[in-house]
C-alpha cells in the first residue's frame, strides 16, 4: 500500500486578492502504484473496500493542520482524473522560497509549493500517474 500513497505538508497559494502560501497537509491514495517503476510492474488495482468509507482512490485531500497531532477540519479535495496539466513553475523572479508547481483542473488552478525539489518532483509524478490511473479505470467502467 505504501507505493500507492503520498502525503505530507505543502504550501497552497491562497485564493484571495492578496496571494500568499498557506501550509496544508495533503494526501493521495491510488488504486495503482504512484511511481512509474512500480506502476509498470504492478497492473493490479485495489478495490475501494481497502480504504476508509469517506476516502476515494485518486482524489487529493487537503487539511489545515498545525502539526502532525492536529486533527483540524477537512478543507477540500479534487479528483486527479480532472487534472489537465501538472507542471513545475519557474520561480526565478519570485520572492517566494521553495519549489512551486501548478495543478490545472480547467476551472481552477492550484499553486503548490514544497521546501525541496525532490518533494515537488515526487508530487508531480504521483499526480500524473494518478490521473492516468483514474482515466484508465474510468474508461474500463464505461
mmCIF file of N, CA and C in Angstrom:
data_model
loop_
_atom_site.group_PDB
_atom_site.id
_atom_site.type_symbol
_atom_site.label_atom_id
_atom_site.label_comp_id
_atom_site.label_asym_id
_atom_site.label_seq_id
_atom_site.Cartn_x
_atom_site.Cartn_y
_atom_site.Cartn_z
ATOM 1 N N UNK A 1 0.823 -1.199 0.000
ATOM 2 C CA UNK A 1 0.000 0.000 0.000
ATOM 3 C C UNK A 1 0.871 1.269 0.000
ATOM 4 N N UNK A 2 2.078 1.154 0.508
ATOM 5 C CA UNK A 2 2.952 2.331 0.606
ATOM 6 C C UNK A 2 3.251 2.963 -0.756
ATOM 7 N N UNK A 3 3.412 2.149 -1.790
ATOM 8 C CA UNK A 3 3.717 2.702 -3.114
ATOM 9 C C UNK A 3 2.492 3.359 -3.761
ATOM 10 N N UNK A 4 1.331 3.244 -3.110
ATOM 11 C CA UNK A 4 0.083 3.805 -3.645
ATOM 12 C C UNK A 4 -0.365 5.049 -2.875
ATOM 13 N N UNK A 5 0.491 5.519 -1.970
ATOM 14 C CA UNK A 5 0.139 6.675 -1.135
ATOM 15 C C UNK A 5 1.214 7.753 -1.209
ATOM 16 N N UNK A 6 0.784 8.988 -1.115
ATOM 17 C CA UNK A 6 1.693 10.114 -0.974
ATOM 18 C C UNK A 6 1.004 11.117 -0.069
ATOM 19 N N UNK A 7 1.744 11.609 0.904
ATOM 20 C CA UNK A 7 1.178 12.568 1.841
ATOM 21 C C UNK A 7 2.282 13.439 2.410
ATOM 22 N N UNK A 8 1.889 14.594 2.896
ATOM 23 C CA UNK A 8 2.852 15.492 3.514
ATOM 24 C C UNK A 8 2.385 16.934 3.427
ATOM 25 N N UNK A 9 3.171 17.793 4.038
ATOM 26 C CA UNK A 9 2.848 19.210 4.033
ATOM 27 C C UNK A 9 3.322 19.868 2.750
ATOM 28 N N UNK A 10 2.434 20.651 2.157
ATOM 29 C CA UNK A 10 2.753 21.516 1.033
ATOM 30 C C UNK A 10 2.170 22.882 1.353
ATOM 31 N N UNK A 11 2.671 23.895 0.693
ATOM 32 C CA UNK A 11 2.094 25.227 0.828
ATOM 33 C C UNK A 11 1.175 25.459 -0.362
ATOM 34 N N UNK A 12 -0.037 25.913 -0.071
ATOM 35 C CA UNK A 12 -1.045 26.162 -1.104
ATOM 36 C C UNK A 12 -1.291 27.660 -1.201
ATOM 37 N N UNK A 13 -1.210 28.190 -2.408
ATOM 38 C CA UNK A 13 -1.439 29.620 -2.593
ATOM 39 C C UNK A 13 -2.905 29.942 -2.328
ATOM 40 N N UNK A 14 -3.133 31.023 -1.596
ATOM 41 C CA UNK A 14 -4.490 31.442 -1.227
ATOM 42 C C UNK A 14 -5.272 31.889 -2.460
ATOM 43 N N UNK A 15 -6.609 31.881 -2.334
ATOM 44 C CA UNK A 15 -7.486 32.274 -3.441
ATOM 45 C C UNK A 15 -7.805 33.766 -3.435
ATOM 46 N N UNK A 16 -7.567 34.459 -2.332
ATOM 47 C CA UNK A 16 -7.975 35.857 -2.203
ATOM 48 C C UNK A 16 -7.223 36.804 -3.107
ATOM 49 N N UNK A 17 -7.544 38.087 -2.985
ATOM 50 C CA UNK A 17 -6.904 39.100 -3.837
ATOM 51 C C UNK A 17 -5.432 39.281 -3.471
ATOM 52 N N UNK A 18 -5.089 39.060 -2.208
ATOM 53 C CA UNK A 18 -3.684 39.082 -1.787
ATOM 54 C C UNK A 18 -3.218 37.629 -1.752
ATOM 55 N N UNK A 19 -2.276 37.294 -2.610
ATOM 56 C CA UNK A 19 -1.820 35.917 -2.747
ATOM 57 C C UNK A 19 -0.660 35.630 -1.799
ATOM 58 N N UNK A 20 -0.799 34.568 -1.015
ATOM 59 C CA UNK A 20 0.278 34.113 -0.152
ATOM 60 C C UNK A 20 0.092 32.613 0.053
ATOM 61 N N UNK A 21 1.179 31.942 0.446
ATOM 62 C CA UNK A 21 1.119 30.498 0.634
ATOM 63 C C UNK A 21 0.684 30.169 2.058
ATOM 64 N N UNK A 22 -0.184 29.150 2.158
ATOM 65 C CA UNK A 22 -0.656 28.654 3.437
ATOM 66 C C UNK A 22 -0.269 27.190 3.548
ATOM 67 N N UNK A 23 0.267 26.808 4.694
ATOM 68 C CA UNK A 23 0.691 25.430 4.902
ATOM 69 C C UNK A 23 -0.540 24.534 5.065
ATOM 70 N N UNK A 24 -0.562 23.443 4.269
ATOM 71 C CA UNK A 24 -1.655 22.486 4.290
ATOM 72 C C UNK A 24 -1.093 21.066 4.262
ATOM 73 N N UNK A 25 -1.853 20.132 4.828
ATOM 74 C CA UNK A 25 -1.462 18.727 4.792
ATOM 75 C C UNK A 25 -2.251 18.057 3.678
ATOM 76 N N UNK A 26 -1.549 17.454 2.721
ATOM 77 C CA UNK A 26 -2.150 16.818 1.546
ATOM 78 C C UNK A 26 -1.942 15.309 1.610
ATOM 79 N N UNK A 27 -2.912 14.575 1.068
ATOM 80 C CA UNK A 27 -2.662 13.154 0.849
ATOM 81 C C UNK A 27 -3.434 12.653 -0.362
ATOM 82 N N UNK A 28 -2.865 11.610 -0.946
ATOM 83 C CA UNK A 28 -3.381 10.987 -2.154
ATOM 84 C C UNK A 28 -3.201 9.484 -2.012
ATOM 85 N N UNK A 29 -4.264 8.726 -2.291
ATOM 86 C CA UNK A 29 -4.182 7.264 -2.319
ATOM 87 C C UNK A 29 -4.701 6.832 -3.689
ATOM 88 N N UNK A 30 -3.946 5.978 -4.337
ATOM 89 C CA UNK A 30 -4.333 5.496 -5.658
ATOM 90 C C UNK A 30 -4.563 3.992 -5.624
ATOM 91 N N UNK A 31 -5.376 3.518 -6.513
ATOM 92 C CA UNK A 31 -5.612 2.074 -6.606
ATOM 93 C C UNK A 31 -4.424 1.350 -7.253
ATOM 94 N N UNK A 32 -3.552 2.108 -7.907
ATOM 95 C CA UNK A 32 -2.335 1.560 -8.520
ATOM 96 C C UNK A 32 -1.123 2.328 -7.990
ATOM 97 N N UNK A 33 0.082 1.794 -8.127
ATOM 98 C CA UNK A 33 1.274 2.493 -7.626
ATOM 99 C C UNK A 33 1.427 3.894 -8.230
ATOM 100 N N UNK A 34 1.977 4.803 -7.437
ATOM 101 C CA UNK A 34 2.124 6.210 -7.837
ATOM 102 C C UNK A 34 3.496 6.531 -8.421
ATOM 103 N N UNK A 35 4.345 5.536 -8.551
ATOM 104 C CA UNK A 35 5.687 5.773 -9.076
ATOM 105 C C UNK A 35 5.879 4.913 -10.317
ATOM 106 N N UNK A 36 6.444 5.501 -11.340
ATOM 107 C CA UNK A 36 6.487 4.896 -12.679
ATOM 108 C C UNK A 36 7.041 3.475 -12.673
ATOM 109 N N UNK A 37 8.135 3.242 -11.978
ATOM 110 C CA UNK A 37 8.747 1.905 -11.993
ATOM 111 C C UNK A 37 7.793 0.845 -11.429
ATOM 112 N N UNK A 38 7.178 1.131 -10.281
ATOM 113 C CA UNK A 38 6.223 0.190 -9.692
ATOM 114 C C UNK A 38 4.943 0.087 -10.535
ATOM 115 N N UNK A 39 4.529 1.216 -11.094
ATOM 116 C CA UNK A 39 3.321 1.263 -11.923
ATOM 117 C C UNK A 39 3.445 0.296 -13.103
ATOM 118 N N UNK A 40 4.622 0.281 -13.744
ATOM 119 C CA UNK A 40 4.836 -0.593 -14.904
ATOM 120 C C UNK A 40 4.815 -2.071 -14.517
ATOM 121 N N UNK A 41 5.249 -2.394 -13.295
ATOM 122 C CA UNK A 41 5.330 -3.786 -12.847
ATOM 123 C C UNK A 41 4.018 -4.327 -12.290
ATOM 124 N N UNK A 42 3.190 -3.460 -11.713
ATOM 125 C CA UNK A 42 2.004 -3.893 -10.972
ATOM 126 C C UNK A 42 0.732 -3.400 -11.648
ATOM 127 N N UNK A 43 0.011 -4.311 -12.315
ATOM 128 C CA UNK A 43 -1.221 -3.956 -13.023
ATOM 129 C C UNK A 43 -2.476 -4.150 -12.176
ATOM 130 N N UNK A 44 -2.313 -4.632 -10.952
ATOM 131 C CA UNK A 44 -3.467 -4.915 -10.103
ATOM 132 C C UNK A 44 -3.994 -3.648 -9.441
ATOM 133 N N UNK A 45 -5.275 -3.395 -9.612
ATOM 134 C CA UNK A 45 -5.920 -2.257 -8.953
ATOM 135 C C UNK A 45 -6.587 -2.750 -7.678
ATOM 136 N N UNK A 46 -6.390 -2.003 -6.594
ATOM 137 C CA UNK A 46 -7.041 -2.334 -5.332
ATOM 138 C C UNK A 46 -8.523 -1.997 -5.399
ATOM 139 N N UNK A 47 -9.310 -2.647 -4.560
ATOM 140 C CA UNK A 47 -10.740 -2.326 -4.512
ATOM 141 C C UNK A 47 -10.981 -1.255 -3.456
ATOM 142 N N UNK A 48 -12.097 -0.545 -3.591
ATOM 143 C CA UNK A 48 -12.462 0.533 -2.655
ATOM 144 C C UNK A 48 -12.610 0.024 -1.230
ATOM 145 N N UNK A 49 -12.825 -1.271 -1.034
ATOM 146 C CA UNK A 49 -13.001 -1.818 0.315
ATOM 147 C C UNK A 49 -11.711 -1.759 1.136
ATOM 148 N N UNK A 50 -10.585 -1.458 0.495
ATOM 149 C CA UNK A 50 -9.295 -1.391 1.192
ATOM 150 C C UNK A 50 -9.074 -0.061 1.916
ATOM 151 N N UNK A 51 -9.937 0.917 1.689
ATOM 152 C CA UNK A 51 -9.725 2.249 2.263
ATOM 153 C C UNK A 51 -10.956 2.697 3.052
ATOM 154 N N UNK A 52 -10.799 3.683 3.928
ATOM 155 C CA UNK A 52 -11.944 4.165 4.721
ATOM 156 C C UNK A 52 -13.101 4.651 3.842
ATOM 157 N N UNK A 53 -14.292 4.623 4.382
ATOM 158 C CA UNK A 53 -15.520 4.923 3.637
ATOM 159 C C UNK A 53 -15.505 6.302 2.979
ATOM 160 N N UNK A 54 -15.055 7.322 3.658
ATOM 161 C CA UNK A 54 -15.129 8.692 3.118
ATOM 162 C C UNK A 54 -13.981 9.047 2.174
ATOM 163 N N UNK A 55 -13.127 8.110 1.913
ATOM 164 C CA UNK A 55 -11.959 8.352 1.052
ATOM 165 C C UNK A 55 -12.182 7.645 -0.279
ATOM 166 N N UNK A 56 -11.791 8.306 -1.358
ATOM 167 C CA UNK A 56 -11.864 7.699 -2.689
ATOM 168 C C UNK A 56 -10.463 7.623 -3.283
ATOM 169 N N UNK A 57 -10.235 6.583 -4.055
ATOM 170 C CA UNK A 57 -8.962 6.475 -4.764
ATOM 171 C C UNK A 57 -8.812 7.639 -5.744
ATOM 172 N N UNK A 58 -7.578 8.048 -5.937
ATOM 173 C CA UNK A 58 -7.215 9.038 -6.947
ATOM 174 C C UNK A 58 -7.936 10.369 -6.747
ATOM 175 N N UNK A 59 -8.033 10.748 -5.493
ATOM 176 C CA UNK A 59 -8.501 12.070 -5.077
ATOM 177 C C UNK A 59 -7.417 12.664 -4.192
ATOM 178 N N UNK A 60 -7.170 13.942 -4.339
ATOM 179 C CA UNK A 60 -6.232 14.645 -3.465
ATOM 180 C C UNK A 60 -7.067 15.337 -2.393
ATOM 181 N N UNK A 61 -6.718 15.101 -1.129
ATOM 182 C CA UNK A 61 -7.402 15.713 0.004
ATOM 183 C C UNK A 61 -6.430 16.658 0.699
ATOM 184 N N UNK A 62 -6.948 17.773 1.198
ATOM 185 C CA UNK A 62 -6.075 18.672 1.952
ATOM 186 C C UNK A 62 -6.783 19.241 3.172
ATOM 187 N N UNK A 63 -5.969 19.471 4.192
ATOM 188 C CA UNK A 63 -6.444 19.884 5.509
ATOM 189 C C UNK A 63 -5.604 21.047 6.024
ATOM 190 N N UNK A 64 -6.205 21.841 6.884
ATOM 191 C CA UNK A 64 -5.463 22.857 7.612
ATOM 192 C C UNK A 64 -4.977 22.186 8.886
ATOM 193 N N UNK A 65 -3.677 22.025 9.009
ATOM 194 C CA UNK A 65 -3.108 21.361 10.181
ATOM 195 C C UNK A 65 -1.921 22.166 10.687
ATOM 196 N N UNK A 66 -1.832 22.273 11.985
ATOM 197 C CA UNK A 66 -0.714 22.994 12.597
ATOM 198 C C UNK A 66 0.459 22.063 12.876
ATOM 199 N N UNK A 67 0.219 20.777 12.883
ATOM 200 C CA UNK A 67 1.276 19.797 13.137
ATOM 201 C C UNK A 67 0.722 18.402 12.953
ATOM 202 N N UNK A 68 1.554 17.410 13.134
ATOM 203 C CA UNK A 68 1.138 16.030 12.874
ATOM 204 C C UNK A 68 0.053 15.539 13.823
ATOM 205 N N UNK A 69 -0.040 16.089 15.031
ATOM 206 C CA UNK A 69 -1.044 15.658 16.002
ATOM 207 C C UNK A 69 -2.353 16.434 15.878
ATOM 208 N N UNK A 70 -2.392 17.453 15.072
ATOM 209 C CA UNK A 70 -3.582 18.290 14.908
ATOM 210 C C UNK A 70 -4.617 17.538 14.073
ATOM 211 N N UNK A 71 -5.870 17.582 14.502
ATOM 212 C CA UNK A 71 -6.921 16.912 13.741
ATOM 213 C C UNK A 71 -7.914 17.931 13.168
ATOM 214 N N UNK A 72 -7.378 18.979 12.596
ATOM 215 C CA UNK A 72 -8.206 20.052 12.044
ATOM 216 C C UNK A 72 -9.112 19.554 10.925
ATOM 217 N N UNK A 73 -10.085 20.378 10.623
ATOM 218 C CA UNK A 73 -11.089 20.003 9.642
ATOM 219 C C UNK A 73 -10.540 19.922 8.223
ATOM 220 N N UNK A 74 -11.237 19.115 7.487
ATOM 221 C CA UNK A 74 -11.016 18.942 6.056
ATOM 222 C C UNK A 74 -11.320 20.271 5.346
ATOM 223 N N UNK A 75 -10.447 20.669 4.399
ATOM 224 C CA UNK A 75 -10.662 21.911 3.647
ATOM 225 C C UNK A 75 -11.143 21.680 2.223
ATOM 226 N N UNK A 76 -10.695 20.604 1.592
ATOM 227 C CA UNK A 76 -11.102 20.385 0.215
ATOM 228 C C UNK A 76 -10.454 19.166 -0.404
ATOM 229 N N UNK A 77 -10.855 18.901 -1.628
ATOM 230 C CA UNK A 77 -10.288 17.786 -2.384
ATOM 231 C C UNK A 77 -10.528 18.030 -3.866
ATOM 232 N N UNK A 78 -9.828 17.267 -4.683
ATOM 233 C CA UNK A 78 -10.093 17.269 -6.118
ATOM 234 C C UNK A 78 -9.703 15.919 -6.700
ATOM 235 N N UNK A 79 -10.497 15.420 -7.651
ATOM 236 C CA UNK A 79 -10.172 14.150 -8.296
ATOM 237 C C UNK A 79 -9.057 14.341 -9.325
ATOM 238 N N UNK A 80 -8.110 13.434 -9.316
ATOM 239 C CA UNK A 80 -6.985 13.568 -10.250
ATOM 240 C C UNK A 80 -7.410 13.358 -11.702
ATOM 241 N N UNK A 81 -8.528 12.673 -11.935
ATOM 242 C CA UNK A 81 -8.971 12.465 -13.325
ATOM 243 C C UNK A 81 -9.330 13.785 -13.995
ATOM 244 N N UNK A 82 -9.585 14.839 -13.207
ATOM 245 C CA UNK A 82 -9.920 16.150 -13.762
ATOM 246 C C UNK A 82 -8.698 17.023 -14.042
ATOM 247 N N UNK A 83 -7.525 16.525 -13.707
ATOM 248 C CA UNK A 83 -6.303 17.309 -13.939
ATOM 249 C C UNK A 83 -6.044 17.406 -15.442
ATOM 250 N N UNK A 84 -5.859 18.625 -15.896
ATOM 251 C CA UNK A 84 -5.498 18.861 -17.293
ATOM 252 C C UNK A 84 -3.984 18.858 -17.444
ATOM 253 N N UNK A 85 -3.318 19.529 -16.511
ATOM 254 C CA UNK A 85 -1.858 19.619 -16.598
ATOM 255 C C UNK A 85 -1.270 19.813 -15.202
ATOM 256 N N UNK A 86 -0.115 19.185 -14.963
ATOM 257 C CA UNK A 86 0.675 19.384 -13.746
ATOM 258 C C UNK A 86 2.067 19.748 -14.218
ATOM 259 N N UNK A 87 2.591 20.865 -13.720
ATOM 260 C CA UNK A 87 3.940 21.254 -14.166
ATOM 261 C C UNK A 87 4.643 22.107 -13.125
ATOM 262 N N UNK A 88 5.969 22.027 -13.149
ATOM 263 C CA UNK A 88 6.788 22.883 -12.295
ATOM 264 C C UNK A 88 6.663 24.312 -12.797
ATOM 265 N N UNK A 89 6.727 25.248 -11.869
ATOM 266 C CA UNK A 89 6.606 26.661 -12.217
ATOM 267 C C UNK A 89 7.962 27.331 -12.050
ATOM 268 N N UNK A 90 8.322 28.166 -13.006
ATOM 269 C CA UNK A 90 9.582 28.911 -12.937
ATOM 270 C C UNK A 90 9.441 30.009 -11.894
ATOM 271 N N UNK A 91 10.215 29.900 -10.826
ATOM 272 C CA UNK A 91 10.105 30.853 -9.709
ATOM 273 C C UNK A 91 11.340 31.749 -9.606
ATOM 274 N N UNK A 92 12.120 31.859 -10.681
ATOM 275 C CA UNK A 92 13.350 32.648 -10.640
ATOM 276 C C UNK A 92 13.111 34.097 -10.240
ATOM 277 N N UNK A 93 11.992 34.661 -10.659
ATOM 278 C CA UNK A 93 11.724 36.069 -10.371
ATOM 279 C C UNK A 93 10.738 36.263 -9.224
ATOM 280 N N UNK A 94 10.474 35.206 -8.475
ATOM 281 C CA UNK A 94 9.524 35.280 -7.373
ATOM 282 C C UNK A 94 10.242 35.562 -6.049
ATOM 283 N N UNK A 95 9.534 36.171 -5.130
ATOM 284 C CA UNK A 95 10.052 36.400 -3.781
ATOM 285 C C UNK A 95 9.845 35.173 -2.907
ATOM 286 N N UNK A 96 8.987 34.246 -3.360
ATOM 287 C CA UNK A 96 8.687 33.053 -2.578
ATOM 288 C C UNK A 96 9.837 32.058 -2.634
ATOM 289 N N UNK A 97 10.111 31.443 -1.496
ATOM 290 C CA UNK A 97 11.149 30.414 -1.420
ATOM 291 C C UNK A 97 10.538 29.064 -1.774
ATOM 292 N N UNK A 98 11.368 28.091 -2.049
ATOM 293 C CA UNK A 98 10.904 26.742 -2.302
ATOM 294 C C UNK A 98 10.682 26.456 -3.776
ATOM 295 N N UNK A 99 9.969 25.363 -4.016
ATOM 296 C CA UNK A 99 9.748 24.862 -5.368
ATOM 297 C C UNK A 99 8.247 24.764 -5.609
ATOM 298 N N UNK A 100 7.782 25.479 -6.611
ATOM 299 C CA UNK A 100 6.346 25.593 -6.857
ATOM 300 C C UNK A 100 5.946 24.828 -8.113
ATOM 301 N N UNK A 101 4.768 24.230 -8.048
ATOM 302 C CA UNK A 101 4.190 23.566 -9.211
ATOM 303 C C UNK A 101 2.704 23.888 -9.254
ATOM 304 N N UNK A 102 2.137 23.783 -10.448
ATOM 305 C CA UNK A 102 0.726 24.093 -10.614
ATOM 306 C C UNK A 102 -0.037 22.841 -11.034
ATOM 307 N N UNK A 103 -1.281 22.774 -10.575
ATOM 308 C CA UNK A 103 -2.199 21.705 -10.937
ATOM 309 C C UNK A 103 -3.406 22.391 -11.574
ATOM 310 N N UNK A 104 -3.548 22.204 -12.878
ATOM 311 C CA UNK A 104 -4.605 22.858 -13.643
ATOM 312 C C UNK A 104 -5.783 21.896 -13.788
ATOM 313 N N UNK A 105 -6.937 22.295 -13.225
ATOM 314 C CA UNK A 105 -8.156 21.490 -13.311
ATOM 315 C C UNK A 105 -9.133 22.042 -14.341
ATOM 316 N N UNK A 106 -8.716 23.037 -15.086
ATOM 317 C CA UNK A 106 -9.604 23.657 -16.058
ATOM 318 C C UNK A 106 -10.383 24.803 -15.447
ATOM 319 N N UNK A 107 -11.174 24.505 -14.424
ATOM 320 C CA UNK A 107 -11.957 25.545 -13.757
ATOM 321 C C UNK A 107 -11.239 26.135 -12.542
ATOM 322 N N UNK A 108 -10.096 25.561 -12.192
ATOM 323 C CA UNK A 108 -9.323 26.049 -11.052
ATOM 324 C C UNK A 108 -7.874 25.612 -11.205
ATOM 325 N N UNK A 109 -6.963 26.484 -10.775
ATOM 326 C CA UNK A 109 -5.536 26.157 -10.798
ATOM 327 C C UNK A 109 -5.011 26.236 -9.370
ATOM 328 N N UNK A 110 -4.415 25.150 -8.908
ATOM 329 C CA UNK A 110 -3.767 25.121 -7.605
ATOM 330 C C UNK A 110 -2.284 25.426 -7.801
ATOM 331 N N UNK A 111 -1.768 26.362 -7.025
ATOM 332 C CA UNK A 111 -0.324 26.605 -6.970
ATOM 333 C C UNK A 111 0.158 26.029 -5.652
ATOM 334 N N UNK A 112 1.012 25.027 -5.743
ATOM 335 C CA UNK A 112 1.517 24.337 -4.566
ATOM 336 C C UNK A 112 3.022 24.513 -4.493
ATOM 337 N N UNK A 113 3.526 24.532 -3.274
ATOM 338 C CA UNK A 113 4.930 24.846 -3.054
ATOM 339 C C UNK A 113 5.502 23.871 -2.030
ATOM 340 N N UNK A 114 6.681 23.345 -2.318
ATOM 341 C CA UNK A 114 7.362 22.449 -1.379
ATOM 342 C C UNK A 114 8.728 23.044 -1.027
ATOM 343 N N UNK A 115 9.248 22.588 0.070
ATOM 344 C CA UNK A 115 10.546 23.078 0.542
ATOM 345 C C UNK A 115 11.685 22.563 -0.331
ATOM 346 N N UNK A 116 11.555 21.325 -0.797
ATOM 347 C CA UNK A 116 12.642 20.681 -1.548
ATOM 348 C C UNK A 116 12.195 20.287 -2.956
ATOM 349 N N UNK A 117 13.132 20.333 -3.876
ATOM 350 C CA UNK A 117 12.848 19.972 -5.262
ATOM 351 C C UNK A 117 12.347 18.531 -5.374
ATOM 352 N N UNK A 118 12.978 17.601 -4.644
ATOM 353 C CA UNK A 118 12.582 16.202 -4.767
ATOM 354 C C UNK A 118 11.137 15.989 -4.321
ATOM 355 N N UNK A 119 10.644 16.774 -3.339
ATOM 356 C CA UNK A 119 9.235 16.684 -2.931
ATOM 357 C C UNK A 119 8.325 17.123 -4.075
ATOM 358 N N UNK A 120 8.682 18.233 -4.697
ATOM 359 C CA UNK A 120 7.897 18.725 -5.823
ATOM 360 C C UNK A 120 7.866 17.678 -6.938
ATOM 361 N N UNK A 121 9.006 17.119 -7.280
ATOM 362 C CA UNK A 121 9.079 16.130 -8.352
ATOM 363 C C UNK A 121 8.270 14.876 -8.021
ATOM 364 N N UNK A 122 8.301 14.466 -6.747
ATOM 365 C CA UNK A 122 7.520 13.317 -6.308
ATOM 366 C C UNK A 122 6.019 13.568 -6.472
ATOM 367 N N UNK A 123 5.567 14.754 -6.076
ATOM 368 C CA UNK A 123 4.149 15.091 -6.209
ATOM 369 C C UNK A 123 3.742 15.194 -7.675
ATOM 370 N N UNK A 124 4.568 15.798 -8.502
ATOM 371 C CA UNK A 124 4.241 15.917 -9.932
ATOM 372 C C UNK A 124 4.097 14.531 -10.555
ATOM 373 N N UNK A 125 5.053 13.645 -10.296
ATOM 374 C CA UNK A 125 4.987 12.289 -10.843
ATOM 375 C C UNK A 125 3.751 11.551 -10.336
ATOM 376 N N UNK A 126 3.495 11.621 -9.036
ATOM 377 C CA UNK A 126 2.358 10.910 -8.442
ATOM 378 C C UNK A 126 1.032 11.430 -8.998
ATOM 379 N N UNK A 127 0.898 12.739 -9.148
ATOM 380 C CA UNK A 127 -0.342 13.304 -9.678
ATOM 381 C C UNK A 127 -0.562 12.885 -11.126
ATOM 382 N N UNK A 128 0.488 12.864 -11.910
ATOM 383 C CA UNK A 128 0.358 12.447 -13.311
ATOM 384 C C UNK A 128 -0.037 10.980 -13.423
ATOM 385 N N UNK A 129 0.573 10.140 -12.614
ATOM 386 C CA UNK A 129 0.256 8.711 -12.660
ATOM 387 C C UNK A 129 -1.144 8.448 -12.114
ATOM 388 N N UNK A 130 -1.516 9.148 -11.047
ATOM 389 C CA UNK A 130 -2.863 9.007 -10.502
ATOM 390 C C UNK A 130 -3.913 9.427 -11.528
ATOM 391 N N UNK A 131 -3.640 10.501 -12.245
ATOM 392 C CA UNK A 131 -4.562 10.940 -13.305
ATOM 393 C C UNK A 131 -4.707 9.838 -14.358
ATOM 394 N N UNK A 132 -3.588 9.268 -14.780
ATOM 395 C CA UNK A 132 -3.613 8.199 -15.783
ATOM 396 C C UNK A 132 -4.426 7.004 -15.263
ATOM 397 N N UNK A 133 -4.193 6.618 -14.005
ATOM 398 C CA UNK A 133 -4.922 5.506 -13.402
ATOM 399 C C UNK A 133 -6.408 5.778 -13.381
ATOM 400 N N UNK A 134 -6.798 6.972 -12.907
ATOM 401 C CA UNK A 134 -8.217 7.329 -12.807
ATOM 402 C C UNK A 134 -8.872 7.334 -14.179
ATOM 403 N N UNK A 135 -8.172 7.824 -15.174
ATOM 404 C CA UNK A 135 -8.742 7.864 -16.524
ATOM 405 C C UNK A 135 -8.865 6.464 -17.116
ATOM 406 N N UNK A 136 -7.873 5.610 -16.861
ATOM 407 C CA UNK A 136 -7.937 4.226 -17.357
ATOM 408 C C UNK A 136 -9.069 3.462 -16.689
ATOM 409 N N UNK A 137 -9.238 3.641 -15.390
ATOM 410 C CA UNK A 137 -10.331 2.962 -14.680
ATOM 411 C C UNK A 137 -11.668 3.497 -15.165
ATOM 412 N N UNK A 138 -11.755 4.792 -15.384
ATOM 413 C CA UNK A 138 -12.990 5.387 -15.906
ATOM 414 C C UNK A 138 -13.361 4.836 -17.267
ATOM 415 N N UNK A 139 -12.357 4.612 -18.120
ATOM 416 C CA UNK A 139 -12.620 4.049 -19.455
ATOM 417 C C UNK A 139 -13.049 2.589 -19.360
ATOM 418 N N UNK A 140 -12.483 1.847 -18.412
ATOM 419 C CA UNK A 140 -12.818 0.423 -18.302
ATOM 420 C C UNK A 140 -14.214 0.208 -17.729
ATOM 421 N N UNK A 141 -14.736 1.198 -16.971
ATOM 422 C CA UNK A 141 -16.063 1.083 -16.390
ATOM 423 C C UNK A 141 -17.134 1.381 -17.429
ATOM 424 N N UNK A 142 -16.857 2.347 -18.309
ATOM 425 C CA UNK A 142 -17.875 2.756 -19.291
ATOM 426 C C UNK A 142 -17.891 1.879 -20.511
#
